[in-house]
Coordinates of C-alpha atoms in Angstrom, one line a residue:
M3 CA 117.2 84.7 113.6
I4 CA 113.7 86.2 113.5
I5 CA 111.6 87.0 116.6
K6 CA 108.0 88.1 117.1
L7 CA 107.3 90.8 119.6
M8 CA 104.1 90.5 121.6
I9 CA 103.3 94.2 120.9
F10 CA 103.5 93.6 117.2
P11 CA 102.8 89.8 116.9
N12 CA 102.1 89.9 113.1
I13 CA 105.5 91.3 112.2
Q14 CA 108.9 89.5 112.4
Y15 CA 112.0 91.4 113.6
S16 CA 115.7 90.8 113.6
F17 CA 117.7 91.4 116.8
G18 CA 118.9 94.7 115.4
Q19 CA 115.4 95.9 114.7
I20 CA 114.3 94.9 118.2
A21 CA 117.2 96.9 119.7
D22 CA 116.1 99.9 117.6
I23 CA 112.5 99.5 118.7
L24 CA 113.5 99.2 122.3
D25 CA 115.7 102.3 122.0
K26 CA 112.9 104.3 120.4
L27 CA 110.5 103.1 123.1
E28 CA 112.9 104.3 125.8
R29 CA 113.7 107.6 124.2
G30 CA 110.7 108.6 122.1
W31 CA 107.5 107.3 123.6
E32 CA 108.5 108.3 127.1
Y33 CA 108.6 111.9 125.9
G34 CA 105.7 111.7 123.4
K35 CA 108.0 111.9 120.4
V36 CA 107.0 108.8 118.4
N37 CA 108.3 108.7 114.9
I38 CA 105.1 107.3 113.5
M39 CA 106.7 106.9 110.0
D40 CA 108.7 104.0 111.4
Y41 CA 105.4 102.2 111.9
L42 CA 103.7 103.0 108.7
E43 CA 103.7 99.4 107.5
S44 CA 102.4 98.2 110.8
I45 CA 99.6 100.8 110.7
A46 CA 98.6 99.7 107.2
T47 CA 98.6 96.0 108.3
W48 CA 96.5 96.7 111.4
A49 CA 93.9 98.7 109.4
L50 CA 93.7 95.9 106.9
E51 CA 93.1 93.4 109.7
G52 CA 90.1 95.5 110.8
Y53 CA 91.5 97.4 113.8
S54 CA 89.8 100.7 114.4
E55 CA 91.9 103.9 114.5
K56 CA 91.5 104.0 118.3
Q57 CA 92.9 100.5 118.6
I58 CA 95.8 101.4 116.2
A59 CA 96.6 104.4 118.4
E60 CA 96.6 102.2 121.5
K61 CA 99.0 99.7 119.8
L62 CA 101.3 102.6 119.0
G63 CA 101.0 103.9 122.6
I64 CA 99.5 107.2 121.6
S65 CA 96.0 108.7 121.9
D66 CA 93.5 108.6 119.1
R67 CA 93.6 112.4 119.1
T68 CA 97.4 112.3 118.4
L69 CA 96.8 109.8 115.6
R70 CA 94.3 112.1 114.0
R71 CA 96.8 115.0 114.2
Y72 CA 99.4 112.8 112.5
K73 CA 96.9 112.0 109.8
Q74 CA 96.2 115.7 109.2
K75 CA 100.0 116.5 109.1
N76 CA 101.1 113.6 107.0
K77 CA 99.3 112.4 103.9
E78 CA 101.3 109.1 103.9
I79 CA 99.6 108.0 107.1
L80 CA 96.2 109.0 105.9
S81 CA 96.8 107.2 102.6
A82 CA 98.0 104.0 104.3
L83 CA 95.0 103.9 106.6
D84 CA 92.5 104.7 103.8
K85 CA 94.0 102.2 101.3
S86 CA 94.0 99.5 103.9
K87 CA 90.5 100.2 105.0
M88 CA 89.3 100.3 101.4
K89 CA 91.0 97.0 100.6
A90 CA 89.4 95.3 103.7
N91 CA 86.0 96.7 102.7
M92 CA 86.5 95.4 99.1
N93 CA 87.3 91.9 100.5
V94 CA 84.1 92.0 102.6
E95 CA 82.1 93.1 99.6
L96 CA 83.6 90.4 97.4
T97 CA 82.8 87.8 100.1
L98 CA 79.2 89.1 100.4
L99 CA 78.8 89.0 96.6
N100 CA 80.2 85.5 96.5
S101 CA 77.8 84.5 99.2
A102 CA 74.9 86.1 97.4
L103 CA 75.7 84.4 94.1
G104 CA 77.0 81.1 95.4
Y105 CA 80.6 79.9 94.9
E106 CA 82.7 76.8 94.3
Y107 CA 85.0 75.3 96.9
E108 CA 87.0 72.2 97.5
E109 CA 86.5 69.9 100.5
E110 CA 88.2 66.7 101.6
E111 CA 85.8 63.7 102.0
E112 CA 86.5 60.3 103.4
V113 CA 85.5 57.7 100.9
S114 CA 86.7 54.6 102.6
K115 CA 89.1 53.2 105.1
E116 CA 92.2 51.2 104.2
R117 CA 92.4 48.3 106.5
I118 CA 95.7 46.6 107.4
V119 CA 95.7 43.5 109.5
Y120 CA 98.9 42.0 110.9
F121 CA 100.3 40.3 113.9
D122 CA 102.7 42.1 116.2
D123 CA 105.8 40.5 117.8
N124 CA 103.8 38.9 120.6
G125 CA 101.4 37.2 118.2
N126 CA 98.5 39.7 118.8
K127 CA 96.3 40.5 115.9
V128 CA 96.5 44.3 115.1
V129 CA 94.0 46.0 112.8
K130 CA 95.0 49.4 111.6
E131 CA 92.6 51.5 109.7
T132 CA 93.7 54.5 107.7
P133 CA 91.1 56.8 106.1
V134 CA 91.3 57.4 102.4
T135 CA 90.2 60.9 101.4
I136 CA 89.7 62.6 98.1
R137 CA 89.2 66.3 97.3
V138 CA 85.7 67.0 96.0
K139 CA 84.6 70.2 94.3
K140 CA 81.4 71.5 95.8
R141 CA 79.1 74.5 95.1
A142 CA 77.7 76.6 97.9
K143 CA 74.1 77.7 97.2
P144 CA 73.3 81.3 96.8
D145 CA 72.4 82.9 100.2
I146 CA 69.0 84.6 100.1
S147 CA 69.9 86.8 103.1
A148 CA 73.0 88.0 101.4
Q149 CA 71.1 88.7 98.2
K150 CA 68.5 90.8 100.1
Y151 CA 71.2 92.7 102.0
W152 CA 73.1 93.4 98.8
L153 CA 70.0 94.6 96.9
N154 CA 68.6 96.6 99.8
N155 CA 71.8 98.5 100.0
R156 CA 72.8 98.8 96.4
K157 CA 69.3 99.4 94.8
A158 CA 67.3 100.6 97.8
Q159 CA 64.7 102.4 95.6
Y160 CA 63.7 99.1 94.1
W161 CA 64.4 96.5 96.7
N162 CA 63.7 98.2 100.0
D163 CA 60.9 96.8 102.1
N164 CA 58.9 99.8 101.0
P165 CA 60.1 100.5 97.4
R166 CA 58.4 103.9 97.4
K167 CA 60.0 105.1 100.6
A168 CA 62.8 107.1 98.9
I169 CA 60.3 108.7 96.5
N170 CA 57.8 109.4 99.3
D171 CA 60.6 110.9 101.5
K172 CA 61.6 113.2 98.6
E173 CA 58.0 114.3 98.0
L174 CA 57.5 114.9 101.7
L175 CA 60.7 117.0 101.8
E176 CA 59.4 119.2 98.9
L177 CA 56.1 119.7 100.8
K178 CA 57.9 120.7 104.0
K179 CA 60.0 123.2 102.0
K180 CA 56.8 124.7 100.4
E181 CA 55.2 124.9 103.9
F182 CA 58.2 126.8 105.3
E183 CA 58.4 129.1 102.3
S184 CA 54.6 129.9 102.7
K185 CA 55.2 130.9 106.3
G186 CA 58.2 133.1 105.3
L187 CA 60.8 130.9 106.9
E188 CA 64.0 129.6 105.4
F189 CA 64.5 125.9 105.1

């Protein structure tokens, strides 16, 4: 039999695993001795689902400072968090790109209704209508806002609202450096 705990609703546990978790909760967390490696898979899942590190720490019953210390001491934790965050970011980027370019999807459409007429046991006329649906391929149009967002962030020097802003900022920085140097100051 598999059970879901409310503290970890996305993970299924057997009775033996639940007993182990409860035992660890009683012994370990009470004294601040969490074996975080037992929760590595959960940590990766939460990061992939978009939880912040502070929220992950709360789910583990530790402070975010403690989680940061665990990350510094154990590269597996750091790697699990980083890989999951990177995967989530890649999913968002892919979704944004698909939205910017347009994409195909399938949708069910009702094309007609099947109508059945009969008489029940009492002689009453009964009309039963059942919708007839088909799967239709559709194409979402490219989203101009997504295109602008993508280009503003990926090719800012060309697509920013002020395409010369990056160049102007660089030139301004050089002028400020020269001004400081002429006054004998370090930049």
